[in-house]
Amino acid sequence: MTQPQQAGPDQLAFQQYRALLFSVAYRILGTAADAEDAVQDAWLKWSAADRSQVADPKAYLTRIVSNLAMDRLRSTRHQRETYIGPWLPEPILTGPDTTDSVATADSVSMALLVVLETLSPLERAIFVLHEVFAFSYAEIAQSVERSESAVRQAAHRAREHVQARRPRFTADRARQRDVTERFFAAATGGDINTLMELLSPDVTLWTDGGGKVRQALKPVVGLETVAKWFATLGTVTYQGIEPGQMRAELTWINHGPGVVFRGPDRVIATLTFDFDQEGRISTIHNVANPDKLHAVADGTRHELS
């Protein structure tokens, strides 16, 4: 019987930082598939490198994956700009957040990832490395091959841009979970009155079908319109699946409470939520493009801290 080969020190070093590399790449790219590809390419570069010259494997690997992610993001920009309907990030399954990981949860929320889409690839990488992972400007300058002053300026622009478009509300996490559960029950039960209570007056629903499935091509705005949209959820055929064949479950998506809808043989959509300062639902992101549901369908839960 052949004994399995033990991992060498180089492979062990890479595996030690693999979760970090995926976390960086996913936040820069917004898609799990592209992030996994960037991590795999980083492994190939790591395998071919002269590691006797590598003093700090963590910094070295982060530099590789950051540059790979930026290159990949630049190459996909045109594709995203010509996308049919709103382009939303690819949702991934995570574990529940805890009280000491609110910043982590927000840093990978759909709402923030949508805002990060409006940054340049360089600004996005710098924002992620500094604001999320607390890399110093000097470390980031080395990673992205820019001067430290250029990195500071880009970080300042990115931070101002994000703060202007992403108000930070410290709504209680337990309340967010409770509101999501009540929304879930009201939507599947057709209870429009409860939906109206749970939604912010200017709530916005973003739907991403990517031209593959029928979805709204523009954001759906307003309390009554969005409430009616979800009140019919349990009564209409969706993507050819009868209501009786559809299953919905509450779970953790991008470190926040979310909903996964499944048909008999596939995942058909996810919902994630953003909340206003009163704890009401202010934004709903609905991803239904089947190309963006593979990470949820395979059931892998990612560690993104």
Phi, psi and omega in degrees: 000129182283130178279139178296142180288140176281146178293137178283171181300326180293318179292321179297319179298318179295315181298328179301326184251008185299316181297321177298315182297318177296319181298319178293310184297320181295319180292328178284323188262328180079006176225137181292320182298314179293324179295317178298320178297319179295320178294319179295319177295325177296322177297318180297317179293321178297320181295327184269352186281156172276097189282355173292342180264001184262108181278328185227095183303322181299310180296319181297312181292322178296320177298316180299309187290327178297315180291322176297319180293318178298317179299317180294321179295319178299321183287339181261358184303312182297319179299320180287326180290334180257013182296145179278114182081185180296139174265119177247153177298163178277120181289149176226152178280138178225178171275171176294150176279166177235171186299333182267008180236027179299318179296320177297315181299315181294325185291345179239012178293152177303319183300315180289319180300325176296317178296319181298336177299335184273357176272161172289158178306320180294313180299321181295315180297316180296316179300314181297312184293322183274309187284327184264315187255001173059032171290145178287162178298324180295317179296318181292320179303319178292321182294315186262003175059051176227165177288157180296322179294321178295322179294317179299316180296316180295321179296319179296314179299314182297316181296316178297318180298314181293315181297327180289331185252353184225079176301138181262115176248134180264052176299138182304130184295324178294323177294320178300317178297317180297316180297320178297317179297319179291322176298315180302312180295319182291320181292315181287340178261000178070026184271089186291328181296316177293321177302318180296328179287327187273341185264143175292150182305325181253033181305144180234132176252122176253129181237134183239103174252347177059021183078358181272326177227158184285121178215164176295133182273350176230157179299141177265121190239140172112143186304306186293318182296315181290320179299316179296321179305313184277337180293336180269003188305317185273008185239354185241152174287135184231121182052040178078005182253124179293151180307321181292342180267351186266137175243140176235141181221142172280138179204185178256120180236127180050044177061025174220164178292136181212179181231136174245129176256132181234142168264188181300331187228008183195159169282133184248341179188161171229154172235136169229162192227149168239153189234148176273183186289346174270358180087007176275158180285120182256332180217139175237128176252121183244108179259119181233354176297116184301334179293340183257010184249005182295320183295326177285319183297326183282351172080002181288130175260127186262144173262116188242014181281000000 
